[in-house]
Amino acid sequence: MSIGEAEHAECPSPVTPYIPTYVMLPLSTISNENKVADPEKLKEDLDKLKRASVDGVMIDCWWGIVEGVTPQVYDWSAYYDLFSMVRDCKLKLQAIMSFHQCGGNVGDDVFIPLPAWVLRVGKENPDIFFTNRAGVRNPESLTFGIDDEAVLDSRTALEVYYDFMESFRKDMQEFLEDGTITEIEVGMGPCGELRYPSYPETQGWKYPGTGEFQCWDKYLLKNLKNAANEKEHPEWGVGPADAGDYNCTPHNSAFFEEGRKSPYGEFFLDWYSRALIEHGDNLLTVARHALGNTKLAVKVTFSTNSARNDFHQFQHIWIIIRG
């Protein structure tokens, strides 16, 4: 063996790290009646996944099903049965804390609303939902404005999320301890993503419309007014009136064309983005306390500019939270 060959032999060849593969189970796996919809078919599918060397599955744990009728009354029985089937097939599990409505978005083939008791609160106080400038409510998730407002049967939204996740941890402790559950994704907003419901197809949005700001519920407006007063500009305590509608383009919107560069525009966009980030930070803090040291993940929507035009392309990224 030559020196060159010896040196080459001593250098380890690059090794591609193993990437676990998880398959998303159908949205209808757990029925609205809180039952495993088709246990025999599910067992067959899980066996097929195992034979295909898949590591595990992902499943939405729907708030609207588990705490669907009465506040702080949780029924995890169907999920317990499902998790047991996954474990029996020697697969792993990623559970999603789904605090949003299922239905009305791309890929949704079932309809699972928010809990009935939450919708009853919403009839009396529709400001618990995100609201656009025209006053149209969006009941697919709760506004970030009530994170610290005790308007959900005397609980804040963060307290509601905490109680749900703590209940999950207690009822599913054995699956956490034996390693069946490897990760928990924390739902952050619409579609479970850390974003505003700015481009809902149910309200007529079509790509590539800019969408609309969602800050006209009374709680976010109160937050905005307080922020404007702190800046000693109380006149800034309102959302922009010239940002267009859902299907406007940036060049046809005075706010996006020029207004965003004004002192008010910069203030508003800073406040709007900070409200989103603070919600994510606060909810993750709550999740860490409720779920212990389990690996956590969140789904974030971000936009990139196309090289050919100014319109935004929306993409998703999963962020794993450790520690």
Coordinates of C-alpha atoms in Angstrom, one line a residue:
M1 CA 0.0 0.0 0.0
S2 CA 1.4 3.4 -1.0
I3 CA 1.5 6.4 1.4
G4 CA -1.2 8.0 -0.5
E5 CA -3.4 4.9 -0.3
A6 CA -2.7 4.6 3.5
E7 CA -3.7 8.3 4.1
H8 CA -6.8 7.7 2.1
A9 CA -7.7 4.6 4.1
E10 CA -7.3 6.4 7.4
C11 CA -9.9 9.1 6.5
P12 CA -13.4 7.9 7.3
S13 CA -15.8 8.1 4.5
P14 CA -18.6 10.6 5.1
V15 CA -21.7 9.1 6.8
T16 CA -25.1 10.4 6.2
P17 CA -26.9 10.8 9.5
Y18 CA -30.0 8.7 9.9
I19 CA -33.2 10.7 9.4
P20 CA -36.3 9.2 11.1
T21 CA -39.4 8.9 8.9
Y22 CA -42.8 9.7 10.2
V23 CA -46.1 9.5 8.3
M24 CA -49.0 11.8 9.0
L25 CA -52.2 9.8 9.8
P26 CA -55.4 10.9 8.1
L27 CA -57.3 13.7 9.7
S28 CA -60.3 11.4 10.1
T29 CA -58.4 8.8 12.1
I30 CA -60.2 9.9 15.3
S31 CA -63.9 10.6 14.5
N32 CA -65.9 13.6 15.8
E33 CA -67.5 11.1 18.1
N34 CA -64.1 10.6 19.7
K35 CA -63.6 7.0 18.5
V36 CA -60.9 5.4 16.4
A37 CA -62.8 5.6 13.1
D38 CA -61.8 2.2 11.6
P39 CA -59.5 0.2 13.9
E40 CA -59.1 -2.8 11.6
K41 CA -58.1 -0.7 8.6
L42 CA -55.8 1.4 10.9
K43 CA -54.1 -1.8 12.2
E44 CA -53.5 -2.9 8.6
D45 CA -52.0 0.4 7.6
L46 CA -49.7 0.5 10.7
D47 CA -48.4 -2.9 9.9
K48 CA -47.7 -1.8 6.3
L49 CA -45.8 1.2 7.6
K50 CA -43.8 -1.0 9.9
R51 CA -42.9 -3.4 7.0
A52 CA -41.8 -0.4 5.0
S53 CA -39.3 0.5 7.7
V54 CA -41.1 3.7 8.7
D55 CA -40.2 4.9 12.1
G56 CA -43.5 6.2 13.3
V57 CA -46.6 8.3 12.7
M58 CA -47.9 11.8 13.4
I59 CA -51.4 12.4 14.7
D60 CA -53.5 15.5 15.5
C61 CA -54.9 15.6 19.0
W62 CA -57.9 17.8 18.4
W63 CA -58.9 20.3 21.1
G64 CA -62.4 20.3 19.6
I65 CA -62.7 16.5 20.3
V66 CA -60.9 16.0 23.6
E67 CA -62.4 19.0 25.4
G68 CA -65.2 19.3 23.0
V69 CA -68.3 19.7 25.3
T70 CA -67.4 20.9 28.8
P71 CA -64.5 23.1 29.9
Q72 CA -61.8 21.1 31.7
V73 CA -63.5 17.8 31.0
Y74 CA -61.0 15.8 28.8
D75 CA -61.7 12.5 27.1
W76 CA -58.4 10.9 25.8
S77 CA -59.9 7.4 25.5
A78 CA -59.8 7.2 21.7
Y79 CA -56.3 8.6 21.6
Y80 CA -55.2 6.1 24.3
D81 CA -56.5 3.3 22.1
L82 CA -54.7 4.7 19.0
F83 CA -51.4 5.1 20.9
S84 CA -51.7 1.6 22.1
M85 CA -52.1 0.3 18.6
V86 CA -49.1 2.3 17.5
R87 CA -47.0 0.9 20.3
D88 CA -48.2 -2.7 19.6
C89 CA -46.9 -2.3 16.0
K90 CA -43.6 -1.1 17.4
L91 CA -43.8 2.3 15.9
K92 CA -43.1 5.7 17.4
L93 CA -45.4 8.6 17.7
Q94 CA -45.3 12.4 17.2
A95 CA -48.4 14.0 18.8
I96 CA -49.8 17.4 17.7
M97 CA -51.6 19.7 20.2
S98 CA -54.1 21.0 17.7
F99 CA -55.8 24.1 19.1
H100 CA -57.3 25.1 15.7
Q101 CA -60.3 24.2 13.6
C102 CA -59.9 21.4 11.0
G103 CA -61.7 22.3 7.8
G104 CA -61.6 25.0 5.1
N105 CA -57.9 24.8 4.4
V106 CA -55.8 22.9 1.8
G107 CA -55.9 19.2 2.3
D108 CA -58.7 19.3 4.9
D109 CA -61.1 16.5 4.2
V110 CA -63.0 16.6 7.5
F111 CA -64.5 19.3 9.7
I112 CA -63.6 19.5 13.4
P113 CA -64.6 22.9 14.9
L114 CA -63.2 24.4 18.1
P115 CA -64.9 23.0 21.3
A116 CA -68.6 23.6 21.4
W117 CA -68.2 25.4 24.7
V118 CA -65.7 27.8 23.1
L119 CA -68.1 28.5 20.3
R120 CA -70.8 29.3 22.8
V121 CA -68.5 31.8 24.4
G122 CA -67.8 33.2 20.9
K123 CA -71.5 33.8 20.3
E124 CA -71.6 36.1 23.4
N125 CA -68.2 37.6 22.8
P126 CA -67.1 37.2 19.1
D127 CA -64.0 39.2 19.8
I128 CA -62.3 36.0 21.0
F129 CA -61.7 35.3 17.3
F130 CA -59.4 37.0 14.9
T131 CA -61.2 39.9 13.0
N132 CA -60.4 41.7 9.8
R133 CA -61.0 45.4 9.1
A134 CA -64.6 44.7 7.8
G135 CA -65.4 43.1 11.1
V136 CA -65.5 39.5 9.7
R137 CA -64.6 37.0 12.4
N138 CA -62.5 33.9 11.8
P139 CA -63.5 31.0 14.1
E140 CA -60.6 28.6 13.2
S141 CA -58.5 29.7 16.1
L142 CA -58.4 32.1 19.0
T143 CA -57.0 35.6 18.7
F144 CA -53.7 36.2 20.4
G145 CA -55.3 39.1 22.1
I146 CA -56.9 36.8 24.8
D147 CA -53.8 35.0 25.7
D148 CA -53.9 36.8 29.1
E149 CA -57.6 37.7 29.2
A150 CA -59.8 35.5 31.4
V151 CA -62.7 35.4 29.0
L152 CA -62.9 31.6 28.4
D153 CA -65.1 30.5 31.3
S154 CA -62.9 32.5 33.7
R155 CA -59.6 31.2 32.1
T156 CA -57.2 32.9 29.8
A157 CA -56.3 31.3 26.5
L158 CA -52.9 30.4 27.8
E159 CA -54.4 28.7 30.9
V160 CA -56.8 26.8 28.6
Y161 CA -53.8 25.6 26.5
Y162 CA -51.8 24.7 29.6
D163 CA -54.7 22.7 31.1
F164 CA -55.2 20.7 27.9
M165 CA -51.5 19.9 27.6
E166 CA -51.1 19.0 31.2
S167 CA -54.1 16.6 30.9
F168 CA -52.4 15.0 27.9
R169 CA -49.2 14.5 29.8
K170 CA -51.0 12.9 32.8
D171 CA -53.2 10.6 30.7
M172 CA -50.5 9.6 28.3
Q173 CA -47.6 9.3 30.8
E174 CA -46.9 5.7 30.1
F175 CA -46.4 6.4 26.4
L176 CA -44.0 9.3 27.3
E177 CA -42.1 7.1 29.7
D178 CA -41.7 4.1 27.4
G179 CA -40.5 6.2 24.5
T180 CA -43.5 5.6 22.2
I181 CA -44.1 9.4 22.1
T182 CA -40.9 10.9 20.8
E183 CA -42.0 14.5 20.1
I184 CA -45.0 16.9 20.7
E185 CA -45.8 19.6 18.2
V186 CA -47.5 22.6 19.9
G187 CA -50.2 24.2 17.8
M188 CA -49.5 27.9 17.5
G189 CA -52.5 29.3 15.6
P190 CA -54.3 28.8 12.3
C191 CA -53.5 25.3 10.8
G192 CA -51.4 24.9 13.9
E193 CA -48.9 27.4 12.5
L194 CA -47.3 30.4 14.1
R195 CA -49.1 33.0 11.9
Y196 CA -52.2 35.1 11.6
P197 CA -55.2 33.8 9.5
S198 CA -54.3 36.5 7.0
Y199 CA -55.2 34.5 3.8
P200 CA -58.3 32.3 4.5
E201 CA -59.8 30.6 1.4
T202 CA -63.1 30.5 3.3
Q203 CA -63.2 34.3 3.1
G204 CA -62.4 34.5 -0.6
W205 CA -58.6 34.8 -0.6
K206 CA -56.8 33.5 -3.7
Y207 CA -53.1 33.3 -4.4
P208 CA -51.2 35.6 -4.8
G209 CA -53.3 38.2 -2.9
T210 CA -51.6 39.9 -0.1
G211 CA -54.2 38.9 2.5
E212 CA -55.5 41.2 5.3
F213 CA -54.3 42.2 8.7
Q214 CA -56.2 40.5 11.5
C215 CA -56.1 43.0 14.4
W216 CA -59.6 44.3 14.7
D217 CA -60.9 42.3 17.7
K218 CA -61.2 44.5 20.7
Y219 CA -58.4 42.8 22.6
L220 CA -55.7 43.2 20.0
L221 CA -57.0 46.8 19.4
K222 CA -56.5 47.5 23.1
N223 CA -53.0 46.1 22.9
L224 CA -52.3 48.3 19.9
K225 CA -53.7 51.4 21.5
N226 CA -51.5 50.8 24.6
A227 CA -48.4 50.5 22.4
A228 CA -49.3 53.7 20.6
N229 CA -49.8 55.6 23.8
E230 CA -46.4 54.4 25.0
K231 CA -44.9 55.9 21.9
E232 CA -46.8 59.1 22.7
H233 CA -48.7 58.8 19.4
P234 CA -52.3 57.8 20.4
E235 CA -53.4 58.4 16.8
W236 CA -51.4 55.3 15.8
G237 CA -53.6 53.1 17.9
V238 CA -55.6 51.8 14.9
G239 CA -54.9 49.4 12.1
P240 CA -54.2 50.6 8.6
A241 CA -57.2 51.6 6.5
D242 CA -55.4 51.5 3.2
A243 CA -53.9 48.0 3.1
G244 CA -56.4 46.6 0.5
D245 CA -58.5 43.5 0.6
Y246 CA -57.6 39.8 0.6
N247 CA -56.9 39.7 -3.1
C248 CA -55.1 43.0 -3.4
T249 CA -51.5 43.2 -4.7
P250 CA -48.7 45.2 -3.1
H251 CA -48.6 47.7 -6.0
N252 CA -52.4 48.4 -5.6
S253 CA -52.2 49.0 -1.9
A254 CA -51.2 52.4 -0.6
F255 CA -50.0 50.9 2.7
F256 CA -47.7 48.3 1.1
E257 CA -46.5 50.6 -1.6
E258 CA -45.5 53.6 0.6
G259 CA -47.3 53.7 3.9
R260 CA -45.3 50.8 5.5
K261 CA -42.2 53.1 5.2
S262 CA -43.8 55.9 7.3
P263 CA -43.3 56.2 11.0
Y264 CA -46.8 54.9 11.6
G265 CA -46.3 52.0 9.2
E266 CA -43.0 51.0 10.8
F267 CA -44.6 51.2 14.2
F268 CA -47.6 49.1 13.2
L269 CA -45.6 46.4 11.5
D270 CA -43.3 46.2 14.4
W271 CA -46.2 45.8 16.9
Y272 CA -48.0 43.3 14.7
S273 CA -44.9 41.0 14.3
R274 CA -44.1 41.4 18.0
A275 CA -47.6 40.3 19.0
L276 CA -47.1 37.1 17.0
I277 CA -43.6 36.4 18.4
E278 CA -44.8 37.0 22.0
H279 CA -47.7 34.6 21.5
G280 CA -45.3 31.9 20.3
D281 CA -42.8 32.6 23.1
N282 CA -45.5 32.5 25.8
L283 CA -47.3 29.4 24.5
L284 CA -44.0 27.5 24.3
T285 CA -43.2 28.5 27.9
V286 CA -46.6 27.2 28.9
A287 CA -46.0 24.0 26.9
R288 CA -42.6 23.4 28.5
H289 CA -44.2 23.6 32.0
A290 CA -47.2 21.4 31.1
L291 CA -45.3 18.7 29.1
G292 CA -42.0 18.4 31.0
N293 CA -38.8 17.6 29.2
T294 CA -40.4 16.0 26.1
K295 CA -39.0 17.2 22.8
L296 CA -41.2 20.0 21.5
A297 CA -41.7 21.3 18.0
V298 CA -43.6 24.2 16.3
K299 CA -44.6 24.8 12.7
V300 CA -43.8 28.3 11.4
T301 CA -45.0 29.9 8.1
F302 CA -42.6 32.2 6.4
S303 CA -42.6 34.0 3.0
T304 CA -40.0 34.3 0.4
N305 CA -39.9 36.7 -2.6
S306 CA -40.1 35.1 -6.0
A307 CA -37.2 36.1 -8.2
R308 CA -39.7 37.0 -11.0
N309 CA -42.2 39.1 -9.1
D310 CA -42.9 40.8 -5.8
F311 CA -45.6 38.4 -4.6
H312 CA -45.0 36.2 -1.5
Q313 CA -44.7 32.4 -1.7
F314 CA -45.7 30.9 1.6
Q315 CA -43.7 27.9 2.9
H316 CA -43.5 26.0 6.1
I317 CA -40.7 25.0 8.4
W318 CA -40.8 22.8 11.5
I319 CA -38.6 24.0 14.4
I320 CA -37.5 21.6 17.1
I321 CA -37.2 23.0 20.6
R322 CA -34.8 21.3 22.9
G323 CA -34.0 22.1 26.5

